[in-house]
Tab-separated table of C-alpha atoms and ligand atoms in Angstrom:
chain	number	residue	atom	x	y	z
A	1	MET	CA	0.086	0.089	0.015
A	2	PRO	CA	1.614	3.390	-1.099
A	3	PRO	CA	2.174	5.981	1.992
A	4	PHE	CA	-0.076	9.075	2.176
A	5	ASP	CA	-0.235	12.241	4.034
A	6	PHE	CA	-3.783	13.296	4.076
A	7	GLN	CA	-5.528	16.242	5.525
A	8	LEU	CA	-8.771	17.838	4.434
A	9	ARG	CA	-7.998	21.364	4.554
A	10	THR	CA	-11.357	22.921	3.410
A	11	ARG	CA	-14.651	22.549	5.445
A	12	VAL	CA	-17.355	21.519	3.085
A	13	VAL	CA	-20.928	23.442	3.631
A	14	PHE	CA	-23.482	21.466	1.183
A	15	GLY	CA	-26.975	22.028	0.383
A	16	ASP	CA	-29.644	23.987	-1.548
A	17	GLY	CA	-29.475	27.640	-0.048
A	18	ALA	CA	-25.971	27.019	1.559
A	19	PHE	CA	-25.124	30.492	-0.404
A	20	ALA	CA	-27.397	32.476	2.298
A	21	ARG	CA	-25.055	31.442	4.895
A	22	LEU	CA	-21.912	33.049	3.262
A	23	GLY	CA	-22.130	36.261	5.441
A	24	ASP	CA	-22.157	34.167	8.681
A	25	LEU	CA	-19.516	31.918	7.643
A	26	ALA	CA	-17.344	34.818	6.471
A	27	ARG	CA	-18.147	36.478	10.026
A	28	GLU	CA	-16.885	33.143	11.857
A	29	LEU	CA	-13.711	33.412	9.878
A	30	SER	CA	-13.331	37.016	11.369
A	31	PHE	CA	-13.517	38.482	7.489
A	32	THR	CA	-14.032	42.432	7.696
A	33	ARG	CA	-13.020	43.737	3.982
A	34	VAL	CA	-13.364	41.221	1.222
A	35	LEU	CA	-12.275	40.887	-2.003
A	36	ILE	CA	-15.086	39.354	-4.215
A	37	VAL	CA	-13.568	37.475	-7.218
A	38	ALA	CA	-16.541	36.756	-9.766
A	39	ASP	CA	-16.195	36.168	-13.469
A	40	PRO	CA	-18.136	39.115	-15.578
A	41	GLY	CA	-20.901	36.358	-16.418
A	42	ILE	CA	-21.273	35.808	-12.458
A	43	VAL	CA	-21.571	39.192	-12.167
A	44	LYS	CA	-24.242	39.858	-14.738
A	45	ILE	CA	-26.505	37.212	-13.238
A	46	GLY	CA	-26.631	39.257	-10.066
A	47	VAL	CA	-24.736	36.556	-8.026
A	48	ALA	CA	-21.909	38.630	-7.039
A	49	GLU	CA	-24.220	41.404	-6.005
A	50	ARG	CA	-25.988	38.569	-3.840
A	51	ALA	CA	-22.728	37.830	-2.394
A	52	ALA	CA	-22.067	41.341	-1.341
A	53	ALA	CA	-25.258	41.715	0.050
A	54	THR	CA	-24.960	38.639	2.085
A	55	LEU	CA	-21.666	40.101	3.556
A	56	ALA	CA	-22.975	43.565	4.070
A	57	ALA	CA	-25.976	41.817	6.315
A	58	ALA	CA	-23.055	40.429	8.433
A	59	GLY	CA	-21.375	43.937	8.721
A	60	ILE	CA	-18.673	42.870	6.341
A	61	ALA	CA	-17.486	45.507	3.713
A	62	SER	CA	-16.471	44.371	0.066
A	63	SER	CA	-15.402	44.811	-3.415
A	64	VAL	CA	-15.911	43.180	-6.593
A	65	PHE	CA	-13.212	42.257	-9.337
A	66	HIS	CA	-14.256	40.863	-12.474
A	67	ASP	CA	-11.518	41.636	-14.930
A	68	PHE	CA	-10.636	38.289	-15.980
A	69	ASP	CA	-11.796	35.690	-18.569
A	70	ALA	CA	-12.263	31.797	-18.797
A	71	SER	CA	-8.535	31.420	-18.604
A	72	PRO	CA	-7.341	33.645	-15.811
A	73	ASP	CA	-3.473	34.712	-16.842
A	74	SER	CA	-0.723	36.541	-14.997
A	75	ALA	CA	-1.793	40.117	-15.928
A	76	MET	CA	-5.380	39.304	-14.900
A	77	VAL	CA	-3.792	38.000	-11.598
A	78	GLU	CA	-1.597	41.084	-11.147
A	79	ALA	CA	-4.856	43.503	-11.934
A	80	GLY	CA	-6.627	41.919	-9.154
A	81	ARG	CA	-3.731	42.400	-6.962
A	82	VAL	CA	-3.909	46.035	-7.606
A	83	HIS	CA	-7.543	46.006	-6.745
A	84	ALA	CA	-7.207	44.067	-4.030
A	85	ALA	CA	-4.376	46.315	-2.440
A	86	ALA	CA	-6.186	49.752	-3.149
A	87	PHE	CA	-9.232	48.193	-1.055
A	88	GLY	CA	-7.267	46.876	1.683
A	89	ILE	CA	-8.659	43.511	1.800
A	90	ASP	CA	-8.147	40.849	4.748
A	91	SER	CA	-9.829	38.045	3.198
A	92	ILE	CA	-11.357	36.650	-0.226
A	93	VAL	CA	-14.575	35.190	-1.617
A	94	ALA	CA	-14.482	33.448	-5.001
A	95	VAL	CA	-17.624	32.940	-6.659
A	96	GLY	CA	-18.328	31.278	-9.866
A	97	GLY	CA	-16.569	28.853	-12.137
A	98	GLY	CA	-12.936	27.445	-12.103
A	99	SER	CA	-11.640	30.674	-13.484
A	100	SER	CA	-12.979	32.720	-10.556
A	101	LEU	CA	-11.679	30.020	-8.082
A	102	ASP	CA	-8.053	29.832	-9.817
A	103	CYS	CA	-7.825	33.769	-10.063
A	104	ALA	CA	-8.659	34.269	-6.641
A	105	LYS	CA	-5.917	31.842	-5.462
A	106	GLY	CA	-3.630	33.488	-8.024
A	107	ILE	CA	-4.168	37.055	-6.374
A	108	ASN	CA	-3.963	35.692	-2.895
A	109	PHE	CA	-0.457	34.474	-4.023
A	110	VAL	CA	0.904	37.489	-5.216
A	111	LEU	CA	-0.881	39.924	-2.806
A	112	THR	CA	0.670	38.076	0.571
A	113	ASN	CA	3.913	36.873	-0.960
A	114	GLY	CA	4.932	39.507	-3.483
A	115	GLY	CA	6.513	38.738	-7.032
A	116	THR	CA	4.510	37.405	-10.032
A	117	ILE	CA	2.302	34.582	-10.080
A	118	ARG	CA	5.048	32.614	-12.268
A	119	ASP	CA	6.965	32.621	-8.913
A	120	TYR	CA	4.659	30.110	-7.481
A	121	ARG	CA	4.841	27.661	-10.264
A	122	GLY	CA	4.893	24.195	-8.747
A	123	ALA	CA	4.039	23.195	-5.076
A	124	GLY	CA	4.775	25.011	-1.663
A	125	ARG	CA	6.554	28.191	-3.183
A	126	ALA	CA	4.799	30.633	-0.453
A	127	SER	CA	6.799	31.453	2.584
A	128	ARG	CA	4.444	33.880	4.065
A	129	PRO	CA	1.066	33.359	5.243
A	130	MET	CA	-2.034	33.689	2.956
A	131	LEU	CA	-5.209	35.260	3.460
A	132	PRO	CA	-8.014	33.266	4.424
A	133	SER	CA	-10.872	32.685	1.932
A	134	ILE	CA	-14.144	30.738	1.045
A	135	GLY	CA	-14.834	29.361	-2.526
A	136	VAL	CA	-18.244	29.274	-3.970
A	137	PRO	CA	-18.370	27.286	-7.224
A	138	THR	CA	-21.269	27.984	-9.537
A	139	THR	CA	-20.569	25.166	-11.792
A	140	ALA	CA	-20.001	21.549	-11.093
A	141	GLY	CA	-16.529	21.085	-12.804
A	142	THR	CA	-13.147	21.678	-11.938
A	143	GLY	CA	-13.424	21.214	-8.270
A	144	SER	CA	-10.883	23.869	-7.755
A	145	GLU	CA	-12.659	24.605	-4.249
A	146	ALA	CA	-11.247	21.590	-3.135
A	147	GLN	CA	-7.590	22.138	-4.169
A	148	SER	CA	-4.665	24.400	-3.153
A	149	TYR	CA	-3.746	24.516	-6.975
A	150	ALA	CA	-4.386	27.670	-9.207
A	151	LEU	CA	-4.242	27.097	-12.731
A	152	ILE	CA	-3.030	30.429	-14.180
A	153	SER	CA	-1.907	31.336	-17.881
A	154	ASP	CA	1.194	32.880	-18.475
A	155	SER	CA	0.017	36.031	-20.338
A	156	GLU	CA	2.964	35.984	-22.605
A	157	THR	CA	3.537	32.145	-23.543
A	158	HIS	CA	0.081	31.150	-22.761
A	159	ALA	CA	1.193	28.239	-21.146
A	160	LYS	CA	-0.755	26.959	-18.180
A	161	MET	CA	1.004	26.919	-14.794
A	162	ALA	CA	-0.154	24.982	-11.800
A	163	CYS	CA	0.691	27.147	-8.765
A	164	GLY	CA	0.201	25.487	-5.416
A	165	ASP	CA	0.537	25.685	-1.742
A	166	PRO	CA	-1.417	24.363	1.246
A	167	LYS	CA	-1.853	27.838	2.494
A	168	ALA	CA	-3.891	28.638	-0.790
A	169	ALA	CA	-6.710	26.182	0.249
A	170	PHE	CA	-9.911	27.656	0.669
A	171	ARG	CA	-10.930	27.600	4.485
A	172	ILE	CA	-14.536	27.030	3.616
A	173	ALA	CA	-16.077	25.656	0.347
A	174	VAL	CA	-19.889	26.527	0.231
A	175	LEU	CA	-21.598	23.923	-2.337
A	176	ASP	CA	-25.032	25.245	-3.245
A	177	PRO	CA	-26.622	23.155	-5.856
A	178	GLU	CA	-29.328	26.033	-6.468
A	179	LEU	CA	-26.455	28.089	-7.843
A	180	THR	CA	-25.800	25.459	-10.597
A	181	ARG	CA	-29.514	25.589	-11.991
A	182	THR	CA	-29.230	28.500	-14.289
A	183	GLN	CA	-26.100	27.607	-15.992
A	184	PRO	CA	-26.424	26.876	-19.746
A	185	ARG	CA	-26.462	23.349	-20.943
A	186	VAL	CA	-23.400	23.825	-22.861
A	187	VAL	CA	-21.663	25.008	-19.484
A	188	ALA	CA	-23.100	22.273	-17.507
A	189	ALA	CA	-21.780	19.611	-20.239
A	190	ILE	CA	-18.309	21.023	-20.602
A	191	ALA	CA	-17.738	21.589	-17.091
A	192	GLY	CA	-19.546	18.273	-16.009
A	193	TYR	CA	-17.097	16.172	-18.367
A	194	ASP	CA	-14.137	18.014	-16.731
A	195	ALA	CA	-15.466	16.569	-13.843
A	196	ILE	CA	-15.961	13.314	-15.021
A	197	SER	CA	-12.240	13.381	-16.281
A	198	HIS	CA	-10.758	14.013	-13.019
A	199	ALA	CA	-12.329	11.129	-11.400
A	200	VAL	CA	-11.027	8.760	-14.467
A	201	GLU	CA	-7.563	10.374	-14.485
A	202	SER	CA	-6.801	10.655	-10.645
A	203	PHE	CA	-7.843	7.154	-10.163
A	204	VAL	CA	-5.011	5.621	-12.269
A	205	THR	CA	-2.159	7.913	-11.616
A	206	VAL	CA	1.033	6.817	-10.391
A	207	ARG	CA	0.557	9.280	-7.257
A	208	ARG	CA	-2.793	7.851	-6.257
A	209	ASN	CA	-3.308	6.325	-2.893
A	210	GLU	CA	-6.189	4.609	-0.968
A	211	ILE	CA	-7.455	7.910	0.129
A	212	SER	CA	-7.496	9.443	-3.292
A	213	ASP	CA	-9.117	6.139	-4.556
A	214	LEU	CA	-12.038	6.583	-2.076
A	215	PHE	CA	-12.874	10.083	-3.278
A	216	ALA	CA	-12.291	9.228	-7.208
A	217	ARG	CA	-14.396	6.140	-7.100
A	218	ASP	CA	-17.263	7.835	-5.543
A	219	ALA	CA	-16.925	11.158	-7.631
A	220	TRP	CA	-16.964	8.427	-10.686
A	221	ARG	CA	-20.036	6.875	-9.436
A	222	ARG	CA	-21.826	9.812	-8.714
A	223	LEU	CA	-20.804	11.910	-11.958
A	224	GLU	CA	-21.627	8.713	-14.229
A	225	ARG	CA	-25.045	8.103	-12.789
A	226	HIS	CA	-26.185	11.657	-13.090
A	227	TYR	CA	-24.361	13.404	-15.721
A	228	ALA	CA	-27.051	12.953	-18.562
A	229	ARG	CA	-29.975	13.334	-16.280
A	230	ALA	CA	-28.148	16.717	-14.955
A	231	LEU	CA	-28.065	17.934	-18.361
A	232	ASP	CA	-31.546	17.123	-19.494
A	233	SER	CA	-33.417	17.794	-16.622
A	234	PRO	CA	-31.547	21.033	-14.837
A	235	GLU	CA	-34.511	21.307	-12.746
A	236	ASP	CA	-33.789	17.831	-10.867
A	237	PRO	CA	-32.191	18.568	-7.520
A	238	ARG	CA	-30.855	15.390	-7.105
A	239	ALA	CA	-28.908	15.305	-10.209
A	240	ARG	CA	-27.688	18.862	-9.551
A	241	GLY	CA	-26.472	17.978	-6.008
A	242	ALA	CA	-24.891	14.832	-7.337
A	243	MET	CA	-22.823	16.683	-9.981
A	244	LEU	CA	-21.759	19.336	-7.770
A	245	LEU	CA	-20.678	16.916	-4.860
A	246	GLY	CA	-19.032	14.399	-7.223
A	247	ALA	CA	-17.024	17.573	-9.074
A	248	HIS	CA	-15.693	18.281	-5.462
A	249	GLN	CA	-15.058	14.900	-4.508
A	250	ALA	CA	-12.799	14.444	-7.968
A	251	GLY	CA	-11.273	17.871	-6.794
A	252	ILE	CA	-10.249	16.400	-3.474
A	253	ALA	CA	-8.995	13.024	-5.182
A	254	ILE	CA	-6.542	15.347	-7.761
A	255	GLU	CA	-4.949	17.207	-4.697
A	256	GLN	CA	-3.619	13.830	-3.530
A	257	SER	CA	-2.989	11.882	-6.901
A	258	MET	CA	-2.750	14.641	-9.462
A	259	LEU	CA	-3.889	14.140	-13.256
A	260	GLY	CA	-2.410	12.442	-16.288
A	261	ALA	CA	-2.023	12.225	-20.137
A	262	ALA	CA	-5.500	13.547	-21.043
A	263	HIS	CA	-4.930	16.899	-19.263
A	264	ALA	CA	-1.339	17.034	-20.568
A	265	CYS	CA	-2.930	16.663	-23.959
A	266	ALA	CA	-5.723	18.960	-23.440
A	267	ASN	CA	-3.737	21.960	-22.062
A	268	PRO	CA	-1.772	22.514	-25.385
A	269	LEU	CA	-5.144	22.551	-27.265
A	270	THR	CA	-6.120	25.411	-24.932
A	271	ALA	CA	-2.842	27.522	-24.885
A	272	ARG	CA	-2.382	27.097	-28.695
A	273	PHE	CA	-6.030	27.165	-30.171
A	274	GLY	CA	-8.071	28.459	-27.498
A	275	MET	CA	-9.976	25.224	-27.264
A	276	THR	CA	-11.962	25.298	-24.109
A	277	HIS	CA	-10.815	22.595	-21.330
A	278	GLY	CA	-13.981	20.282	-21.042
A	279	ILE	CA	-14.221	20.105	-24.804
A	280	ALA	CA	-10.499	19.092	-25.319
A	281	LEU	CA	-11.079	16.633	-22.624
A	282	GLY	CA	-14.212	15.115	-24.113
A	283	ILE	CA	-12.262	14.409	-27.349
A	284	LEU	CA	-9.086	13.009	-25.868
A	285	LEU	CA	-10.062	11.216	-22.646
A	286	PRO	CA	-11.467	7.980	-24.492
A	287	HIS	CA	-8.311	7.634	-26.313
A	288	VAL	CA	-5.948	8.160	-23.247
A	289	VAL	CA	-8.142	5.321	-21.684
A	290	ARG	CA	-7.289	3.086	-24.612
A	291	TRP	CA	-3.561	4.116	-24.830
A	292	ASN	CA	-3.148	3.367	-21.128
A	293	SER	CA	-4.809	0.070	-21.099
A	294	LEU	CA	-1.973	-1.651	-21.442
A	295	VAL	CA	-0.592	-0.847	-17.880
A	296	ALA	CA	-4.188	0.705	-16.110
A	297	GLY	CA	-6.767	-2.172	-17.515
A	298	GLU	CA	-7.264	-3.678	-14.142
A	299	ARG	CA	-7.632	-0.012	-12.419
A	300	TYR	CA	-10.150	0.854	-15.192
A	301	ALA	CA	-12.090	-2.446	-14.401
A	302	ALA	CA	-12.123	-1.279	-10.595
A	303	LEU	CA	-13.327	1.857	-11.506
A	304	LEU	CA	-16.225	0.386	-13.525
A	305	GLY	CA	-17.230	-1.787	-10.359
A	306	SER	CA	-19.381	-4.944	-10.664
A	307	PRO	CA	-18.360	-7.759	-13.072
A	308	ARG	CA	-21.400	-7.610	-15.003
A	309	ARG	CA	-21.118	-4.030	-15.970
A	310	ARG	CA	-17.335	-4.241	-16.964
A	311	SER	CA	-17.904	-7.510	-19.037
A	312	ARG	CA	-19.478	-5.949	-21.894
A	313	ASP	CA	-16.623	-7.204	-24.082
A	314	GLY	CA	-14.458	-8.483	-21.758
A	315	ASP	CA	-12.289	-5.517	-22.093
A	316	ALA	CA	-13.042	-3.068	-19.142
A	317	ALA	CA	-10.701	-0.032	-20.943
A	318	GLU	CA	-12.597	-0.219	-24.071
A	319	THR	CA	-15.795	-0.412	-22.067
A	320	LEU	CA	-14.966	2.412	-20.254
A	321	ALA	CA	-13.829	4.265	-23.159
A	322	ARG	CA	-16.934	3.888	-24.869
A	323	ARG	CA	-19.048	4.840	-21.778
A	324	LEU	CA	-17.117	8.358	-22.060
A	325	GLU	CA	-17.844	8.503	-25.687
A	326	ASP	CA	-21.394	8.087	-24.788
A	327	PHE	CA	-20.951	11.189	-22.287
A	328	ALA	CA	-19.491	13.376	-25.213
A	329	VAL	CA	-22.356	12.731	-27.304
A	330	ALA	CA	-24.634	13.470	-24.664
A	331	GLY	CA	-22.875	16.645	-23.872
A	332	GLU	CA	-22.492	17.591	-27.498
A	333	ILE	CA	-18.985	17.501	-27.635
A	334	PRO	CA	-17.428	17.216	-31.075
A	335	PRO	CA	-15.972	13.502	-31.311
A	336	ARG	CA	-12.402	14.257	-33.401
A	337	LEU	CA	-9.788	17.211	-33.380
A	338	SER	CA	-10.545	17.526	-36.973
A	339	ASP	CA	-14.079	18.609	-36.053
A	340	ALA	CA	-12.880	20.946	-33.562
A	341	GLY	CA	-10.610	23.332	-36.180
A	342	VAL	CA	-7.184	21.682	-35.055
A	343	PRO	CA	-4.852	21.303	-38.458
A	344	GLU	CA	-3.089	18.089	-38.753
A	345	SER	CA	-0.119	19.931	-39.280
A	346	ALA	CA	-0.269	21.187	-35.731
A	347	LEU	CA	-0.119	17.505	-33.759
A	348	LEU	CA	3.464	17.255	-33.655
A	349	GLU	CA	4.200	20.890	-32.440
A	350	LEU	CA	1.198	20.159	-29.802
A	351	ALA	CA	2.739	16.703	-28.997
A	352	GLY	CA	6.224	18.463	-27.994
A	353	LEU	CA	4.219	20.871	-25.903
A	354	ALA	CA	2.141	17.938	-24.199
A	355	ALA	CA	5.267	16.244	-23.178
A	356	GLN	CA	6.413	19.331	-21.363
A	357	GLN	CA	3.109	19.439	-19.081
A	358	TRP	CA	4.137	18.604	-15.400
A	359	THR	CA	0.710	16.730	-15.330
A	360	GLY	CA	1.800	14.053	-17.753
A	361	THR	CA	4.420	12.868	-15.209
A	362	PHE	CA	1.571	11.164	-13.262
A	363	ASN	CA	0.131	9.200	-15.979
A	364	PRO	CA	0.332	5.404	-15.326
A	365	ARG	CA	1.874	4.794	-18.862
A	366	PRO	CA	4.974	6.497	-19.194
A	367	PHE	CA	4.301	9.602	-21.185
A	368	ASP	CA	6.371	11.392	-23.804
A	369	ALA	CA	6.294	13.442	-27.197
A	370	GLY	CA	5.843	9.996	-28.811
A	371	GLY	CA	2.960	8.949	-26.736
A	372	ALA	CA	1.146	12.333	-26.992
A	373	LEU	CA	1.484	12.068	-30.704
A	374	GLU	CA	0.087	8.541	-30.891
A	375	ILE	CA	-3.127	10.021	-28.794
A	376	TYR	CA	-3.583	13.038	-30.777
A	377	ARG	CA	-3.436	11.130	-33.737
A	378	ALA	CA	-5.968	8.478	-32.465
A	379	ALA	CA	-8.087	11.532	-31.712
A	380	TYR	CA	-7.990	13.500	-34.816
B	1	LIG	FE1	-9.530	19.540	-15.696
C-alpha cells in the first residue's frame, strides 16, 4: 500500500440555500474587508451582488473584481492584486466557475507573498501566510474549491501554470446546488465532463493512494450516474447536487493523486487554439484510456465496479472508453480534433508541448512526445 499524508484543508458546507450562509461563515472566520472575485458572467446574473449583500448583512465590507476571463492569466492576476491592495482587504471570497476560484487563489499568492504568479509555479513556494478565503463554485466542474492549486496562464507564452501551496486552499467551500441551476446546458456539459475526467484520471495515476481512490471512485459513481440527467433535467435537484458534490470529490482526489495524459494533451490545445478545457478532454479522454489500457486495464475495471457492468466485451478499458464517448455525445462535444478546427499539421508541435506538461508525469503509462502524438492521432 503506498504511503500518504492526507488532510482535508477545506470545510464543506453543502445544500440548497447554503449560499445564504456566506455572511455568517465569513464572520465566523473574522473577515472584515473582502475581495469578491467573480467572473463577468456571475456579475451579470447578480450572484456577485447577492454575495456582497449577504456579507453586508453580516457587517462585512466588500469590493468585486471581475476583470478576467475563462482562462485567467498572470496579467489578470496582477490587476486583481492592484484592486485588492487599493481596497485594503483581509480576506477573499471567490464566486463562479473554476476561473473565478483559480484567479482568487492567484491573487492571494501575489498579494501576500509578492512577485508575480510565475514565482509560485509548482508546489509550496509561498513562504509567508496567505489570506483566509471562501470558495463558492457555481458550476460542477473543476473542483478547484477542493484544491490548493491555481491554474493560471502565462500572459506571454499562454502556457498553463499550476501554482499550489497548502496555504492557498479555501478555508470553506460553499456547495449550493441551487447556484448551478441557471448555468446554460453547454456550460454544464463541458464542466461536467471535466469533473468526470478528473475522477477517471486521478484513479489511475502513479501518485494515487487509498484515500484518493475513495474520493475518485465515489466521484465517478456519482458523476456517471447523474451526468446525462443533469443536462436533460436541470430542474432535478438530486442530479444537480450529485454533480456538484461529485466534482468536489474529484477535486479532493486530484489534490492527492494529480492527473494524467488527458490533461497533458488538453492544455496545449487550450494554449495554442483556445479550445475549451472540457471540450479538449471530451475528445481526448477515451483515447487516453485506450492508450493507458496496457498498464491500467485492471484499474479501469475496478473503477467500473461490478463484473456485470465491465464485461460487455471483456475489456474494461474499451468499455470505459465507449462510456466516455457516450457522455461526450450527450454533452454535444465534437468527437474528433479535426471537427474542432485543429489542423493536422499542428499535431507534432502539440505533442512536444504536451510532453512538457507536469501533469503528464503522473500518468500510469510513461508519457512522452511520442505517446502524445499517438493519442492526438487517435483522436484526430
Ligand atoms: Fe480538468
